[in-house]
mmCIF file of C-alpha atoms in Angstrom:
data_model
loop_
_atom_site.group_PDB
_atom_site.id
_atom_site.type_symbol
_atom_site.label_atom_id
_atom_site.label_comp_id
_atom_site.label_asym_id
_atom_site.label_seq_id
_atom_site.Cartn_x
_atom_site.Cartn_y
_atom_site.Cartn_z
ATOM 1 C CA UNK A 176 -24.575 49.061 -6.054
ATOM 2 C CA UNK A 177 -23.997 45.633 -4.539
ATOM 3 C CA UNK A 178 -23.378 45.635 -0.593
ATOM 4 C CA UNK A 179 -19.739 43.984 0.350
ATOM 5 C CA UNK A 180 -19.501 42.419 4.102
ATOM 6 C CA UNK A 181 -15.974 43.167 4.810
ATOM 7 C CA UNK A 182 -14.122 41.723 7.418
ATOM 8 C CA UNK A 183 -10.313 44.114 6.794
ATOM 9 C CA UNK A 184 -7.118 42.415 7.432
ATOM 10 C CA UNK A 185 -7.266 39.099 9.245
ATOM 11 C CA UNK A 186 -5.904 38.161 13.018
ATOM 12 C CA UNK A 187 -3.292 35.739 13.080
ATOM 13 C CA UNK A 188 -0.983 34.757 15.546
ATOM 14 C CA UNK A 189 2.514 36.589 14.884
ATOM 15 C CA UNK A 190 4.986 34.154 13.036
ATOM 16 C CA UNK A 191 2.190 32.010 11.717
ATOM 17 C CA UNK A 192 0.258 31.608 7.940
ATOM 18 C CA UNK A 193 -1.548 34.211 6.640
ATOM 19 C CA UNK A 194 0.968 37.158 6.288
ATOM 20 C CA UNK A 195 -0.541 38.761 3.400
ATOM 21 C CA UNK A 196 -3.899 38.673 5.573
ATOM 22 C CA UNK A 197 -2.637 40.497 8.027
ATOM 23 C CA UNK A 198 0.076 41.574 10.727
ATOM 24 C CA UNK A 199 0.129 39.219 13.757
ATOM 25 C CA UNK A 200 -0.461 39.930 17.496
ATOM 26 C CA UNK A 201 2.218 38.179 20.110
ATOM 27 C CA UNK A 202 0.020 39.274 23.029
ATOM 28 C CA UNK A 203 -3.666 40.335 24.557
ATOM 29 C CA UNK A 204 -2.781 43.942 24.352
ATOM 30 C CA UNK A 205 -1.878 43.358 20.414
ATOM 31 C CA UNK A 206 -5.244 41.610 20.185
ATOM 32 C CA UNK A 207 -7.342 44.393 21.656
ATOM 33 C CA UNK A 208 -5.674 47.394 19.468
ATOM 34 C CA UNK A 209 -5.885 45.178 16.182
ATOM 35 C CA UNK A 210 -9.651 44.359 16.827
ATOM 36 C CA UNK A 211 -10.141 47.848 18.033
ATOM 37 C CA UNK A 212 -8.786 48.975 14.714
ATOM 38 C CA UNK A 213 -10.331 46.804 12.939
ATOM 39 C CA UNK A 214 -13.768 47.620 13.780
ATOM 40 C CA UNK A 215 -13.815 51.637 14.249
ATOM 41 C CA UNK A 216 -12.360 51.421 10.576
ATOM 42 C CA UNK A 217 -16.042 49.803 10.128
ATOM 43 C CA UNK A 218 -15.767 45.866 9.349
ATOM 44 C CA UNK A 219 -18.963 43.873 9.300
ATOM 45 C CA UNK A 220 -16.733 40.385 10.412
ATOM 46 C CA UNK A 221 -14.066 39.884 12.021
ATOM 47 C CA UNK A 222 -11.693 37.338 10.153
ATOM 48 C CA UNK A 223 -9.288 34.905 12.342
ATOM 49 C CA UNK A 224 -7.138 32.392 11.197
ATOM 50 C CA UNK A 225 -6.978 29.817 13.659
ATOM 51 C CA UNK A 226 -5.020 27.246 11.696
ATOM 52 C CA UNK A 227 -2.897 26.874 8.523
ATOM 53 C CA UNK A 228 -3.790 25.479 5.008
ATOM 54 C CA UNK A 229 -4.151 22.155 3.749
ATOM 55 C CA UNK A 230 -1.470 19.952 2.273
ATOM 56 C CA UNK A 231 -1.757 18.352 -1.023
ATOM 57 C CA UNK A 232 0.784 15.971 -0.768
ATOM 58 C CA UNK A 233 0.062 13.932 2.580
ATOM 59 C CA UNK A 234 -3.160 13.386 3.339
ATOM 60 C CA UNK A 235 -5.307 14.448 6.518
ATOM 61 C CA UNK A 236 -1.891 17.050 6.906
ATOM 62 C CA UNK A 237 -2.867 20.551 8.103
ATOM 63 C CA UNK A 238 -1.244 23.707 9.200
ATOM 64 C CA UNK A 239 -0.957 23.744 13.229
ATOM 65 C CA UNK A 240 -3.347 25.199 15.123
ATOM 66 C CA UNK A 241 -1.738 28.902 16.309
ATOM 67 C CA UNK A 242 -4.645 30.519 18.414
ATOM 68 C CA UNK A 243 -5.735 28.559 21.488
ATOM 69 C CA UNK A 244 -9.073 28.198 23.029
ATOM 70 C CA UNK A 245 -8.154 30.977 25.796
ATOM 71 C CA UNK A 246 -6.840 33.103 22.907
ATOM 72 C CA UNK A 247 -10.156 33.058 20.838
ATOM 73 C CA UNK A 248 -12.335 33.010 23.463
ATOM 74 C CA UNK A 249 -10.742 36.541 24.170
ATOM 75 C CA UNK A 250 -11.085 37.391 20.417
ATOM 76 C CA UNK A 251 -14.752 36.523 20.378
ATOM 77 C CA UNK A 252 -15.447 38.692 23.407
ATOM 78 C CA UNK A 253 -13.409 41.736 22.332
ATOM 79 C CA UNK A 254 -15.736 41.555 18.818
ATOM 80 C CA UNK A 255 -19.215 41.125 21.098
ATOM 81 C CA UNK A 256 -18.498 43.880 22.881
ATOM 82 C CA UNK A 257 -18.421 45.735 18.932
ATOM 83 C CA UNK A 258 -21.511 43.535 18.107
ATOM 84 C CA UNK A 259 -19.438 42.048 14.928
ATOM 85 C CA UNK A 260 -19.740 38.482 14.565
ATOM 86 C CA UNK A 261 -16.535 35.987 14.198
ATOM 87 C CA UNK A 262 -15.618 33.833 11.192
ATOM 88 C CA UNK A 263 -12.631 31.257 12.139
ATOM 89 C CA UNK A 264 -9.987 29.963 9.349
ATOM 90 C CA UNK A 265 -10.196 26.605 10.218
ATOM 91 C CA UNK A 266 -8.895 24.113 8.347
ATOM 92 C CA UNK A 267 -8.479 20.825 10.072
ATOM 93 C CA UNK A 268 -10.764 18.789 13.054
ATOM 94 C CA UNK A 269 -7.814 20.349 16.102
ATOM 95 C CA UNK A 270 -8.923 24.024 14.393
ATOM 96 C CA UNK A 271 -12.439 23.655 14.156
ATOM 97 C CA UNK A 272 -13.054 22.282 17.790
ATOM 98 C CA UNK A 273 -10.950 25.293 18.948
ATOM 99 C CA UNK A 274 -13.218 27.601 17.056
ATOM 100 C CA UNK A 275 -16.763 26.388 18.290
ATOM 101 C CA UNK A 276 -15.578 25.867 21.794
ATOM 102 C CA UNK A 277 -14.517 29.672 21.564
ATOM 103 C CA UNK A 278 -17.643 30.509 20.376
ATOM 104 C CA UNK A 279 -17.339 31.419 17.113
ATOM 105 C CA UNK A 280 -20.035 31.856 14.318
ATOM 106 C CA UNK A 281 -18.677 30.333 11.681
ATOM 107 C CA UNK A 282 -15.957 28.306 10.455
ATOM 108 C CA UNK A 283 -14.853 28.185 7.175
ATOM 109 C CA UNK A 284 -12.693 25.263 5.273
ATOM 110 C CA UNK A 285 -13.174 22.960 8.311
ATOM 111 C CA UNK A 286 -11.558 19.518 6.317
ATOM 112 C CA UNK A 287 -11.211 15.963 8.003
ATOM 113 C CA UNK A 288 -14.397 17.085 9.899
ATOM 114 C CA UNK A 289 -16.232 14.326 11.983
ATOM 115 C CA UNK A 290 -19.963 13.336 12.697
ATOM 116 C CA UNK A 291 -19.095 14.235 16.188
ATOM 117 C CA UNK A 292 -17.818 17.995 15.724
ATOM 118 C CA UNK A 293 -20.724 18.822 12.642
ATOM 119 C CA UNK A 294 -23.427 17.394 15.682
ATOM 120 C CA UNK A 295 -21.315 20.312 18.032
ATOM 121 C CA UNK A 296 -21.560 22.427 15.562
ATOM 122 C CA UNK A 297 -25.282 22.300 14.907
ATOM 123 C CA UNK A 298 -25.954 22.094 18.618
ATOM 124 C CA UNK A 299 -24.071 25.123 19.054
ATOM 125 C CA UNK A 300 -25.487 27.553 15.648
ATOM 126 C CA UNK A 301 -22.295 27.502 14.655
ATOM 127 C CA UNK A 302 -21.970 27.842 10.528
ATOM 128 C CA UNK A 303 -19.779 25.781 8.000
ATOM 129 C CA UNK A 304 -18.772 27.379 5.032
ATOM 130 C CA UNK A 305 -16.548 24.005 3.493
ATOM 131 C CA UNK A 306 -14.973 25.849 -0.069
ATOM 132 C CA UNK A 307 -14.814 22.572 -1.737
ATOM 133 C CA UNK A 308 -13.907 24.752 -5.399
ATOM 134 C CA UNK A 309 -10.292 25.887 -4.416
ATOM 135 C CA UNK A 310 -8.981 21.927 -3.740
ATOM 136 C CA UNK A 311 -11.513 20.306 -6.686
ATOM 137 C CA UNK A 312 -9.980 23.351 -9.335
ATOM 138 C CA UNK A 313 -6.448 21.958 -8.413
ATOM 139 C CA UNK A 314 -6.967 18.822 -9.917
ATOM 140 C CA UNK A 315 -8.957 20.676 -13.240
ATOM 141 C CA UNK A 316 -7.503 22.393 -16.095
ATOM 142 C CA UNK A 317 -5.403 24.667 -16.172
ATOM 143 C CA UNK A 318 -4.151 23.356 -13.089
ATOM 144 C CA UNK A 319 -4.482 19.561 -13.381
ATOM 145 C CA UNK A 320 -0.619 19.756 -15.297
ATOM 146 C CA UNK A 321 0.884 21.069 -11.834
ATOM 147 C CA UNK A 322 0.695 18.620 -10.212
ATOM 148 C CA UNK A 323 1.846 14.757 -9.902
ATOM 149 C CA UNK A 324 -0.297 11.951 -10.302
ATOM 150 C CA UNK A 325 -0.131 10.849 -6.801
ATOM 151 C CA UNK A 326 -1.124 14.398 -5.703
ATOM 152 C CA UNK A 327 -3.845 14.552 -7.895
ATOM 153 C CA UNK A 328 -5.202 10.845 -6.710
ATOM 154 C CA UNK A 329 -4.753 12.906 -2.844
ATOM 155 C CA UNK A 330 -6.180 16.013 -3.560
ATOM 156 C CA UNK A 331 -9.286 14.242 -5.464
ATOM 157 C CA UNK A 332 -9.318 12.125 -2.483
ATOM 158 C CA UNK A 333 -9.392 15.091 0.154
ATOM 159 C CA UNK A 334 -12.625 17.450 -1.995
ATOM 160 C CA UNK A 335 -14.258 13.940 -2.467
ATOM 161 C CA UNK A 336 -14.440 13.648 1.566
ATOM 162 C CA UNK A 337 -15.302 17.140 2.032
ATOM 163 C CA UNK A 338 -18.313 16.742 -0.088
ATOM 164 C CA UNK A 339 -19.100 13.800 2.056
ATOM 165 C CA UNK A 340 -18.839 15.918 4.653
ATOM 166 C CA UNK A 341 -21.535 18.167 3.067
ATOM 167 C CA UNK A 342 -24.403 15.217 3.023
ATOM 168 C CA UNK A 343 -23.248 14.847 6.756
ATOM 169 C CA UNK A 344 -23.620 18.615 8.149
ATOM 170 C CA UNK A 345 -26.905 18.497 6.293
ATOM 171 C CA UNK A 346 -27.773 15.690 7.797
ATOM 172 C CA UNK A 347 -26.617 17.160 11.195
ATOM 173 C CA UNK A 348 -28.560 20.186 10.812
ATOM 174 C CA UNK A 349 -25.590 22.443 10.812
ATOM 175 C CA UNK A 350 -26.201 25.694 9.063
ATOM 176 C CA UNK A 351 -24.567 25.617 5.249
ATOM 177 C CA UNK A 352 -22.958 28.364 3.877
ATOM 178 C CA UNK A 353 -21.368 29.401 0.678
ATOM 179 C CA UNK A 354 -17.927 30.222 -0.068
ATOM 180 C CA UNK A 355 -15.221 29.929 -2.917
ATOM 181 C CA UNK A 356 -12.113 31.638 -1.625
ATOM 182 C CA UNK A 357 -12.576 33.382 -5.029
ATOM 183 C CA UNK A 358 -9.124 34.598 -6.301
ATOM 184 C CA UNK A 359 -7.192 31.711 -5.075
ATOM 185 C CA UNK A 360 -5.201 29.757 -7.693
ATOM 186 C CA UNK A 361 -7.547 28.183 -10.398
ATOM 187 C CA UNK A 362 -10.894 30.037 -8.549
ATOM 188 C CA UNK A 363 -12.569 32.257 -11.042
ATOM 189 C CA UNK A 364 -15.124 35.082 -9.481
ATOM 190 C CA UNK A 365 -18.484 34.981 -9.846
ATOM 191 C CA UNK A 366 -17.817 31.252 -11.966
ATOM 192 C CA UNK A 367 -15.986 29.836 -8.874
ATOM 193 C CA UNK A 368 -19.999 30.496 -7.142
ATOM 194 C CA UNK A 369 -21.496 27.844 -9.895
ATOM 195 C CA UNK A 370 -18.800 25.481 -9.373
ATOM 196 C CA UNK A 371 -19.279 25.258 -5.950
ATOM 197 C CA UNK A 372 -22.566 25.292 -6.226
ATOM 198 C CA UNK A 373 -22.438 21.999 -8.502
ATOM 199 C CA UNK A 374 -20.614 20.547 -5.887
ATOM 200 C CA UNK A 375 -22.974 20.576 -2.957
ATOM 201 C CA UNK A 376 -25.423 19.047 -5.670
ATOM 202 C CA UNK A 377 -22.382 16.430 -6.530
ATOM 203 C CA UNK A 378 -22.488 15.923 -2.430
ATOM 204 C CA UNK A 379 -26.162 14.118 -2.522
ATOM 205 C CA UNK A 380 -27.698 18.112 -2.253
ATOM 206 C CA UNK A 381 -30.951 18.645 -4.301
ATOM 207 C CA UNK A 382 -30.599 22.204 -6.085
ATOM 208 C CA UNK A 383 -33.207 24.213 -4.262
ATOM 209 C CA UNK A 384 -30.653 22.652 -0.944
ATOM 210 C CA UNK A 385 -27.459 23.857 -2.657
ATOM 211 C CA UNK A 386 -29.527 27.445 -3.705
ATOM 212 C CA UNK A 387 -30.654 27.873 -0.220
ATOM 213 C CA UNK A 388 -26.716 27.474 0.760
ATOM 214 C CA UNK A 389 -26.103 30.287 -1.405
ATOM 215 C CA UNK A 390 -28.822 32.957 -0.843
ATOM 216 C CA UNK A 391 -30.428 32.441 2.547
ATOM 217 C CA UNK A 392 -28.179 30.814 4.533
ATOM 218 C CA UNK A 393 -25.379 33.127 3.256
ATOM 219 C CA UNK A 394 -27.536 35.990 4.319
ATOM 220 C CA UNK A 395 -27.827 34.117 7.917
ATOM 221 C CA UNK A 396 -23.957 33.514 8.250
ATOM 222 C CA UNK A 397 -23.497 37.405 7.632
ATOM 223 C CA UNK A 398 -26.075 38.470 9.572
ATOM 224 C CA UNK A 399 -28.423 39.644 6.952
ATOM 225 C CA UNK A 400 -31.200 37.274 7.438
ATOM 226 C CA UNK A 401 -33.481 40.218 7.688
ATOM 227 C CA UNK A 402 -32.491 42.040 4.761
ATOM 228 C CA UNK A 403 -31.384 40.039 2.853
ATOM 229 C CA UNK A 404 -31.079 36.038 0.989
ATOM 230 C CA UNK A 405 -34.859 35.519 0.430
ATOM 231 C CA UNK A 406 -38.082 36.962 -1.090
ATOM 232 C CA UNK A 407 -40.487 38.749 1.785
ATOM 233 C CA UNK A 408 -43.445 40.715 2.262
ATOM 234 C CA UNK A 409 -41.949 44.331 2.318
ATOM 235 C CA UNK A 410 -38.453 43.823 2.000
ATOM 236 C CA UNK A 411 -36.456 45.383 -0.527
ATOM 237 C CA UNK A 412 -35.657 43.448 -3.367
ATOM 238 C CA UNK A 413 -32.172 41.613 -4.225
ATOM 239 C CA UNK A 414 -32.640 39.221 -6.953
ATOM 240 C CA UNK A 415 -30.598 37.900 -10.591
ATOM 241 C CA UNK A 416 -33.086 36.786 -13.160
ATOM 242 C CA UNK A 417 -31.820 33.641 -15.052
ATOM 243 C CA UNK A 418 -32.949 32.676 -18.278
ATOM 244 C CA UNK A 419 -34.242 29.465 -17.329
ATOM 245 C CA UNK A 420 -35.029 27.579 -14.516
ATOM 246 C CA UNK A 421 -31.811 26.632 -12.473
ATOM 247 C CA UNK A 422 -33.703 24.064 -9.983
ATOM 248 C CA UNK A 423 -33.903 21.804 -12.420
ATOM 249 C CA UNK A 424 -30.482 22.916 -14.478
ATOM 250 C CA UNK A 425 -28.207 24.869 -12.959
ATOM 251 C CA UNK A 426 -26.453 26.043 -15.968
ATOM 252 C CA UNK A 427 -29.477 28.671 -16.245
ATOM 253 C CA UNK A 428 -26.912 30.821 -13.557
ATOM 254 C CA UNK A 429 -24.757 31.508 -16.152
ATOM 255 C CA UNK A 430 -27.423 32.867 -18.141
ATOM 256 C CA UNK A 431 -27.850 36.518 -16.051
ATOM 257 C CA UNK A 432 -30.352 38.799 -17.555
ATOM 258 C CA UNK A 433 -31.400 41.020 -14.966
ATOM 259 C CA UNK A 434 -29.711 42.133 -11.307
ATOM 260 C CA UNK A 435 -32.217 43.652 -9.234
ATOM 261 C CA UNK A 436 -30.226 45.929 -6.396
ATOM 262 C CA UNK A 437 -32.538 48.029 -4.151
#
């Protein structure tokens, strides 16, 4: 059977997005018990949500930042001292500084992002994981009809950038990861993974780039780089045969013939 990484129910400050993630903590005692939890129920990660979402009707508009650097500086400690790495809901610049200052080990969303903070980022082994699919699927059927022109000229506007932002962390030499959000409005699983796959290769990526986002560097961002996320002398095998050869077309990934699962 496949392996799942699971990080349980998020931490979030109380009073602040992400509700159905998880309850919230109002102090340092609340912190410690929930991360406490959290890991002797056995997570792999532990999930915070630093900031709020993004908006689709004014641009470069993000949910405040709720956890301060003193806050998730505390966080990260508590989960060393469990040996569980920390992934940081970060959705706008504000969020994402927060999150590498504290010392997290990846950050995922991470919009308006600049040169300066991917360089920090990279400096500091700290992972990106930029879910272009769940904005670009907004402004794609089904959803397209949703939503107003304007919004869809802004929300086109806003994936656009992020896959700018792509070339740039490559560029930077900050570790790329892979992530969908899978489940969120107009995501599919498993087809959400192609379609954000074809747009790291939109963002300037070659394939074998965008493929290495999504095996090996995954692997690395979870901590698996051993096990897992690339073909090695004896290591156990994890592998999907394709019919076809997706580094030079990437629809072959929707042609599965074979799941290898040691």
């Amino acid at each position: 059977a496949p392996g799942v990484i699971a990080t349980g129910q998020a931490l979030r400050k109380a009073e602040s997005y992400g509700s159905f993630l998880g309850g919230g903590f109002s102090s340092k005692k609340e912190i410690n018990e929930q991360i406490d939890r959290s890991c002797s129920e056995g997570v792999d990660q532990l999930k915070v949500l630093v900031s709020g979402i993004v908006s689709f009707k004014e641009y470069g508009k993000v949910g405040k930042v709720k956890i301060d650097r003193e806050e998730l500086t505390h966080i990260v400690s508590r989960a060393r001292q469990w040996g569980i790495k920390v992934m940081a809901h970060a959705s706008s610049e504000e969020a994402v500084k927060t999150a590498v200052h504290a010392g997290v080990d990846s950050v995922e969303h991470g919009y308006f992002l600049s040169r300066e903070s991917l360089y920090e980022m990279a400096e500091r082994g700290v992972a990106w994981v930029p879910t272009v699919i769940p904005v670009a699927a907004q402004v794609r059927e089904p959803r397209r009809w949703l939503w107003s022109s304007r919004e869809i000229e802004l929300i086109t506007r806003i994936y656009r950038e992020q896959q700018e932002k792509i070339q740039m962390a490559h560029e930077c030499g900050v570790l790329l990861g892979m992530g969908t959000d899978s489940g969120a409005a107009g995501v599919k699983h498993g087809k959400g993974l192609l379609e954000e796959i074809k747009l790291y290769v939109g963002a300037g990526l070659f394939q074998r780039q965008a493929l290495i986002s999504a095996t090996s560097n995954n692997a690395a961002v979870l901590g698996l780089e051993t096990f897992a996320g690339s073909l090695e002398i004896n290591r156990a095998p994890c592998l999907v045969a394709v019919r076809g050869d997706p580094l030079s077309n990437l629809e072959a990934l929707q042609q599965v013939e074979w799941v290898f699962v040691s």
